[in-house]
CSV table of N, CA and C in Angstrom, one decimal:
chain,number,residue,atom,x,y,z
A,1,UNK,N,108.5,103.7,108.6
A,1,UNK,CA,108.1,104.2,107.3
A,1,UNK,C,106.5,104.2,107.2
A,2,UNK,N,105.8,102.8,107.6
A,2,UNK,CA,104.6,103.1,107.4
A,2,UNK,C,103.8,103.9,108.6
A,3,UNK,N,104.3,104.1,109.4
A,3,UNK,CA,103.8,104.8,110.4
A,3,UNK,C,103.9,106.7,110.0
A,4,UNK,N,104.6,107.0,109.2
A,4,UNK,CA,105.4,108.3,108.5
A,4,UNK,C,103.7,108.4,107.3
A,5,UNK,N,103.7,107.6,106.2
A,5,UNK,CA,102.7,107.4,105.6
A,5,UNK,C,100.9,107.5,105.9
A,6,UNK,N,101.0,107.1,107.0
A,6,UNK,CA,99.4,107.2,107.3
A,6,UNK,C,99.8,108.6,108.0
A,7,UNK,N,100.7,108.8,108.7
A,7,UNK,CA,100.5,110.2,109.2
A,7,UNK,C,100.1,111.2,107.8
A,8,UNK,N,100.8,110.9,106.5
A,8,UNK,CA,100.7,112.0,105.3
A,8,UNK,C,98.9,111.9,105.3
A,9,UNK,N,99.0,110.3,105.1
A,9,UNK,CA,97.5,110.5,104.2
A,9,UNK,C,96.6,110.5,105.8
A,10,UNK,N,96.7,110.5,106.7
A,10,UNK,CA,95.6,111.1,107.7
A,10,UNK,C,95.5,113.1,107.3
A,11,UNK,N,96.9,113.7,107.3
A,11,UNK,CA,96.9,115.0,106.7
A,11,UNK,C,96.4,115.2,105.8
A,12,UNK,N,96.5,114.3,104.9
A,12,UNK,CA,96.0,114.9,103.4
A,12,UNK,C,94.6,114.7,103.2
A,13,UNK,N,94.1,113.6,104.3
A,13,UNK,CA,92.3,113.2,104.3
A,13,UNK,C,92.3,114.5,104.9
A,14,UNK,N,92.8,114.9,105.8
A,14,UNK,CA,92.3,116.1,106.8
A,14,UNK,C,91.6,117.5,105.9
A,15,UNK,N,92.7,118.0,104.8
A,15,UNK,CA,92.9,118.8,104.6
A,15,UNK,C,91.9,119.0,103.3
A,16,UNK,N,91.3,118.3,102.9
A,16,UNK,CA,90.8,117.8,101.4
A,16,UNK,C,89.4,118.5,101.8
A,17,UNK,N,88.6,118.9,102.9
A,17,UNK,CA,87.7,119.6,103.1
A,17,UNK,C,87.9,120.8,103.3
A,18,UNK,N,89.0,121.2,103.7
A,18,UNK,CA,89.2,122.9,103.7
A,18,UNK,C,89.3,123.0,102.7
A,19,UNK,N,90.0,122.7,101.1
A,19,UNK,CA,90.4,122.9,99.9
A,19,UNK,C,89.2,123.3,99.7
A,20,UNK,N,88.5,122.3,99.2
A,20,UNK,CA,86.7,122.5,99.3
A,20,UNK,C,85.9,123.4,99.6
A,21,UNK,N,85.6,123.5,101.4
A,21,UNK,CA,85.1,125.0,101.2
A,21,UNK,C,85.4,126.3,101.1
A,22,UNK,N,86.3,126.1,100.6
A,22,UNK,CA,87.0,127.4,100.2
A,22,UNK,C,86.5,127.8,99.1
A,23,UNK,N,86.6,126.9,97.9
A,23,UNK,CA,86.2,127.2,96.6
A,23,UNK,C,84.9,127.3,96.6
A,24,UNK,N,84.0,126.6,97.8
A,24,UNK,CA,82.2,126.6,97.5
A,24,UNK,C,81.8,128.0,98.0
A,25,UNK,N,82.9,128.1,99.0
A,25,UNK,CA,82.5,129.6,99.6
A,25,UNK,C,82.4,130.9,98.8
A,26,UNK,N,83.2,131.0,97.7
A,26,UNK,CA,83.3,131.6,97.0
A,26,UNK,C,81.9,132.4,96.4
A,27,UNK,N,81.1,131.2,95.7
A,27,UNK,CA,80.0,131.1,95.5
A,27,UNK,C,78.6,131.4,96.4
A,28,UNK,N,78.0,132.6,95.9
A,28,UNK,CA,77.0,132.6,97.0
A,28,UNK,C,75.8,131.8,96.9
A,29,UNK,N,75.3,131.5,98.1
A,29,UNK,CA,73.9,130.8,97.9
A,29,UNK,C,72.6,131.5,97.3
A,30,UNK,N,72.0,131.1,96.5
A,30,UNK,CA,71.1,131.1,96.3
A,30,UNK,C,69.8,131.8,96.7
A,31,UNK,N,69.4,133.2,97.0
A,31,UNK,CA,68.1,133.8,98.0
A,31,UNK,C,67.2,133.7,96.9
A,32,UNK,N,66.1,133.0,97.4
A,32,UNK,CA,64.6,133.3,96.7
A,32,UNK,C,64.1,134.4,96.7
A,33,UNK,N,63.3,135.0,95.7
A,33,UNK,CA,62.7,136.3,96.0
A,33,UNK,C,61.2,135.9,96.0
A,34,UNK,N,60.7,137.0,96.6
A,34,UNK,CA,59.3,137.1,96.1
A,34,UNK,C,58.6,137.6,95.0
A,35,UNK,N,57.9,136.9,94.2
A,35,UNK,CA,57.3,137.7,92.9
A,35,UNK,C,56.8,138.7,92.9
A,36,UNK,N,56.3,140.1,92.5
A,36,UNK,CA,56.0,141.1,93.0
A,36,UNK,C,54.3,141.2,93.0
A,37,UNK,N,54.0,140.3,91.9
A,37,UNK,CA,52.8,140.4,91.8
A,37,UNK,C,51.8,139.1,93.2
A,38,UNK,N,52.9,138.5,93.9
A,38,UNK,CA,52.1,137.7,94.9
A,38,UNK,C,52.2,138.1,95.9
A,39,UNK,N,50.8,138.4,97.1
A,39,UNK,CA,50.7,138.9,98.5
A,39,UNK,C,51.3,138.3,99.4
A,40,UNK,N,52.1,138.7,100.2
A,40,UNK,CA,52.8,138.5,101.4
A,40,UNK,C,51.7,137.9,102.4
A,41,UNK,N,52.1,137.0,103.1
A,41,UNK,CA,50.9,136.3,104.1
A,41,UNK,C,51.3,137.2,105.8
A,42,UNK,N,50.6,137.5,106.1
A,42,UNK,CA,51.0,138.2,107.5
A,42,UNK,C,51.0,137.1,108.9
A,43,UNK,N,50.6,136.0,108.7
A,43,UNK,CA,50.1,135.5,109.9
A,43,UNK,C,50.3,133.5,109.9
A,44,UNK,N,50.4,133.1,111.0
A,44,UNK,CA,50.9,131.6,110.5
A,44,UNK,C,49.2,130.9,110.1
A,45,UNK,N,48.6,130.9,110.9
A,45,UNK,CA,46.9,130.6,110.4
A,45,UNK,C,46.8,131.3,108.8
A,46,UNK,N,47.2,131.9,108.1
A,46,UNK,CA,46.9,132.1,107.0
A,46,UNK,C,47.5,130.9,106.3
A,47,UNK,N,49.0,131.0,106.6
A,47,UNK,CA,49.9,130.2,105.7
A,47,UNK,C,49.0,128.8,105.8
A,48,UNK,N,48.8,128.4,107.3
A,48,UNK,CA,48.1,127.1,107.3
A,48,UNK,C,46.4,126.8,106.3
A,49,UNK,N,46.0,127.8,106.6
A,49,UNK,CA,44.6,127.6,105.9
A,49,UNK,C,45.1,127.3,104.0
A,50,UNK,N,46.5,128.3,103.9
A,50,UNK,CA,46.7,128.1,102.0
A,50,UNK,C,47.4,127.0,102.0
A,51,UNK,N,48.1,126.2,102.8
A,51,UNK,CA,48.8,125.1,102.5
A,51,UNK,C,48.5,124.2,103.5
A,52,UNK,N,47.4,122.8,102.9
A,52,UNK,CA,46.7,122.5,104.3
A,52,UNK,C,47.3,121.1,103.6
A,53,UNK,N,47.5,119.9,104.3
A,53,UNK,CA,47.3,119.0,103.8
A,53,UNK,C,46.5,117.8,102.7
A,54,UNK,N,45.0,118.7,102.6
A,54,UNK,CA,44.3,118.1,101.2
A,54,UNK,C,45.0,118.5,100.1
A,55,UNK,N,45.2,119.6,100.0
A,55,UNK,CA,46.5,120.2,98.6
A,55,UNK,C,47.3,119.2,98.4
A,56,UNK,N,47.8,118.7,98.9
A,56,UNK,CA,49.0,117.7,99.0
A,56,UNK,C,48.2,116.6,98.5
A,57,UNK,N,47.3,115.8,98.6
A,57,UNK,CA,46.0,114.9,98.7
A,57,UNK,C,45.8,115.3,97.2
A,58,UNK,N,45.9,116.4,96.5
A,58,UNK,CA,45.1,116.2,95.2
A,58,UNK,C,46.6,115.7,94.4
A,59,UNK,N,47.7,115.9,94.3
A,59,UNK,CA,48.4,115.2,93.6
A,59,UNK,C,49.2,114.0,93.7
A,60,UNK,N,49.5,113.5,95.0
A,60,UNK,CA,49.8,112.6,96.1
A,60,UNK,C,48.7,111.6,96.7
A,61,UNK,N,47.7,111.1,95.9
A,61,UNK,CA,46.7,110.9,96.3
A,61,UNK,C,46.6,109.1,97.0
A,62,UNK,N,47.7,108.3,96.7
A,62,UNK,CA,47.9,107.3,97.3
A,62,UNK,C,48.8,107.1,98.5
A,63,UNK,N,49.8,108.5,98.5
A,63,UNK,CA,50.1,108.6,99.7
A,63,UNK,C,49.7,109.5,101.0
A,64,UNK,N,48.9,109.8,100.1
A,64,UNK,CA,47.8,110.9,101.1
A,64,UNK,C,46.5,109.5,102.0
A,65,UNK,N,46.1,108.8,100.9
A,65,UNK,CA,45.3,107.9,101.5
A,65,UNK,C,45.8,107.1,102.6
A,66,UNK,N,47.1,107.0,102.8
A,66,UNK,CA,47.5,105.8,103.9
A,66,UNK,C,47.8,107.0,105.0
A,67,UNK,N,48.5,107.8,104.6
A,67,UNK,CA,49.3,108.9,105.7
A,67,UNK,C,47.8,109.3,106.6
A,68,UNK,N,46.7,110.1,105.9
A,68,UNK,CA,45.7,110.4,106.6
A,68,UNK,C,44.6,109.9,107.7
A,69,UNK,N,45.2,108.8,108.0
A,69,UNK,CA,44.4,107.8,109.3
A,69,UNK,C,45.5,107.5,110.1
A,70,UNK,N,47.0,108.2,110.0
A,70,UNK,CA,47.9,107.7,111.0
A,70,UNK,C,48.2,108.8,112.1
A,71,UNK,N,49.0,109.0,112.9
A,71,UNK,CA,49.2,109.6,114.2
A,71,UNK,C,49.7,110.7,113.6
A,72,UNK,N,50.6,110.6,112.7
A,72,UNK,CA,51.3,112.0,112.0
A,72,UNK,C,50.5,112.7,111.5
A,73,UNK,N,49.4,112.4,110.8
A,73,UNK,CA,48.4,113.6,110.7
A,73,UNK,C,47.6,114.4,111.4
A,74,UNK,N,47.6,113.7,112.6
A,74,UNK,CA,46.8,114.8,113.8
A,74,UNK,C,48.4,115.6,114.7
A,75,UNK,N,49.5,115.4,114.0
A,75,UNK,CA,50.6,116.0,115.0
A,75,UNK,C,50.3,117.3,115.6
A,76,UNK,N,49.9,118.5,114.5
A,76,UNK,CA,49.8,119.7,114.6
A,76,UNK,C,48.4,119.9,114.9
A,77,UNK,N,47.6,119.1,115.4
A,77,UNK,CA,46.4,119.4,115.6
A,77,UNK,C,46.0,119.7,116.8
A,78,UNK,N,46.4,120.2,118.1
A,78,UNK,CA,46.2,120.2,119.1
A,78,UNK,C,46.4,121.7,119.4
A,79,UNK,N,45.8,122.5,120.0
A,79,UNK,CA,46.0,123.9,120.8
A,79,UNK,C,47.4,124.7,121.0
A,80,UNK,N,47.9,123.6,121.6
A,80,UNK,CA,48.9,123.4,122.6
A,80,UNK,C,50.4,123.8,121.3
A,81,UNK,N,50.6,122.2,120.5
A,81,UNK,CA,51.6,122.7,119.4
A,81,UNK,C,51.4,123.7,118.7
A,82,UNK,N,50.3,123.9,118.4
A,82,UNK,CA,50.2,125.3,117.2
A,82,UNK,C,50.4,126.5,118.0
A,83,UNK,N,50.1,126.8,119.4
A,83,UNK,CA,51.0,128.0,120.4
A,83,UNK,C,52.3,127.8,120.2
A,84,UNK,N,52.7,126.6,120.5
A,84,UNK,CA,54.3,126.5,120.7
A,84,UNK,C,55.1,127.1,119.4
A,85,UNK,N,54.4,126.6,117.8
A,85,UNK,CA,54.9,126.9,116.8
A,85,UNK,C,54.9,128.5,116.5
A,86,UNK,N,53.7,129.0,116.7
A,86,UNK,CA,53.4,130.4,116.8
A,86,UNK,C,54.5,131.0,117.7
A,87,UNK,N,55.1,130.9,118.5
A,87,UNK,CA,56.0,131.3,119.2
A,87,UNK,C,57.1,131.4,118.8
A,88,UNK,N,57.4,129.7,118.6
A,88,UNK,CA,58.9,129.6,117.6
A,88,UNK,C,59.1,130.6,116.8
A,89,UNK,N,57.9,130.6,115.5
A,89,UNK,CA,58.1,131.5,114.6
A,89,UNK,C,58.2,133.2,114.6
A,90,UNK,N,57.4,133.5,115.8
A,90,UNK,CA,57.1,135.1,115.7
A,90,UNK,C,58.5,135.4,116.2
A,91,UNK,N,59.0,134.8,117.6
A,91,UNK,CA,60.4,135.1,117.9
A,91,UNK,C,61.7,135.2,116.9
A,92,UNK,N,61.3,133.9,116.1
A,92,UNK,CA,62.3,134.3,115.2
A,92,UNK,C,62.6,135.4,114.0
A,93,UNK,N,60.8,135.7,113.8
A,93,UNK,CA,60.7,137.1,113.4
A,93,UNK,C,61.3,138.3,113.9
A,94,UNK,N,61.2,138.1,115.0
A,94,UNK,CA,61.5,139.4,115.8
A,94,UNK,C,62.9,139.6,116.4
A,95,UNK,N,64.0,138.9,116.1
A,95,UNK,CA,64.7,139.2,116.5
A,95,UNK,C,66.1,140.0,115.8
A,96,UNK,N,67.0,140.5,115.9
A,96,UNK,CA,68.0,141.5,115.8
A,96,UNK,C,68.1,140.6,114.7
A,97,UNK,N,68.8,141.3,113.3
A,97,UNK,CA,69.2,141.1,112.1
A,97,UNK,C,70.6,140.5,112.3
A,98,UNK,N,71.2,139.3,111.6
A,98,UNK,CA,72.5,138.9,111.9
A,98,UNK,C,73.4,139.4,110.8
A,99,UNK,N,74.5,139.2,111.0
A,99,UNK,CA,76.0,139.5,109.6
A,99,UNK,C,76.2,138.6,109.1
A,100,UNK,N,76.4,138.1,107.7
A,100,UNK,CA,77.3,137.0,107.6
A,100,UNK,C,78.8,137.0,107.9
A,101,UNK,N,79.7,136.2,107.2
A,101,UNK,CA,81.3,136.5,107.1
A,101,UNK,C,81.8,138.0,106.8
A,102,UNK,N,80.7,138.4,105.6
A,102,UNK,CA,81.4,139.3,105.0
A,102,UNK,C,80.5,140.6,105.4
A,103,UNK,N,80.0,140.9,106.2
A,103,UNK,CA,79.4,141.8,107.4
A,103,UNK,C,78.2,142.3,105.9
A,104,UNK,N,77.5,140.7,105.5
A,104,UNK,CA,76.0,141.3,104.8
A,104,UNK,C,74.8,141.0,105.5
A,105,UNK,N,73.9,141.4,105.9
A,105,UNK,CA,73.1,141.5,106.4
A,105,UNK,C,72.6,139.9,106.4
A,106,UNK,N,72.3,138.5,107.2
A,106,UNK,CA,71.4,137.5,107.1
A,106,UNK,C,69.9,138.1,107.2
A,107,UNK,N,69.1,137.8,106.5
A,107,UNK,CA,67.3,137.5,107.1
A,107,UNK,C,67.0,136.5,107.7
């Protein structure tokens, strides 16, 4: 008998996340838009020059002071990662448009 019982409730743990995303699926996520009146950035050196680390420094300013003398702030500083990133990202620009489930286009 108790062997009968953990079999139910191992099933019924099982099954308790399909219920779930069934119902969340339902519901679409969320796409951000762009505002119409803000310029699109063309290039990753742009994006880096508008969103640099001091930005962050003017409202975070105590955890800007400790973070900015440690090893994590020079991460992306080198030649070498900012090619590698530039790659990551342009490729993933450029590649074939995907479907979701319901054959709508992903970006």
């Amino acid at each position: 008998m108790r062997l009968i019982f953990t079999f139910v409730l191992l099933i019924s743990v099982a099954l308790i996340p399909l219920t779930t995303h069934a119902s969340s699926s339902e519901q679409r996520a969320h796409v951000p838009t762009v505002p119409e009146n803000m310029e699109l950035l063309s290039s990753i050196d742009e994006i880096a020059a508008l969103y640099n680390s001091e930005q962050c420094g003017e409202c975070h300013e105590e955890i800007y002071e400790q973070w900015k003398h440690s090893g994590k702030s020079r991460s992306f500083s080198s030649e070498r990662v900012l090619q590698a990133w530039r790659t990551f990202i342009k490729q993933g620009l450029e590649r074939e448009p995907r479907t979701d489930w319901d054959g709508s286009e992903i970006n």
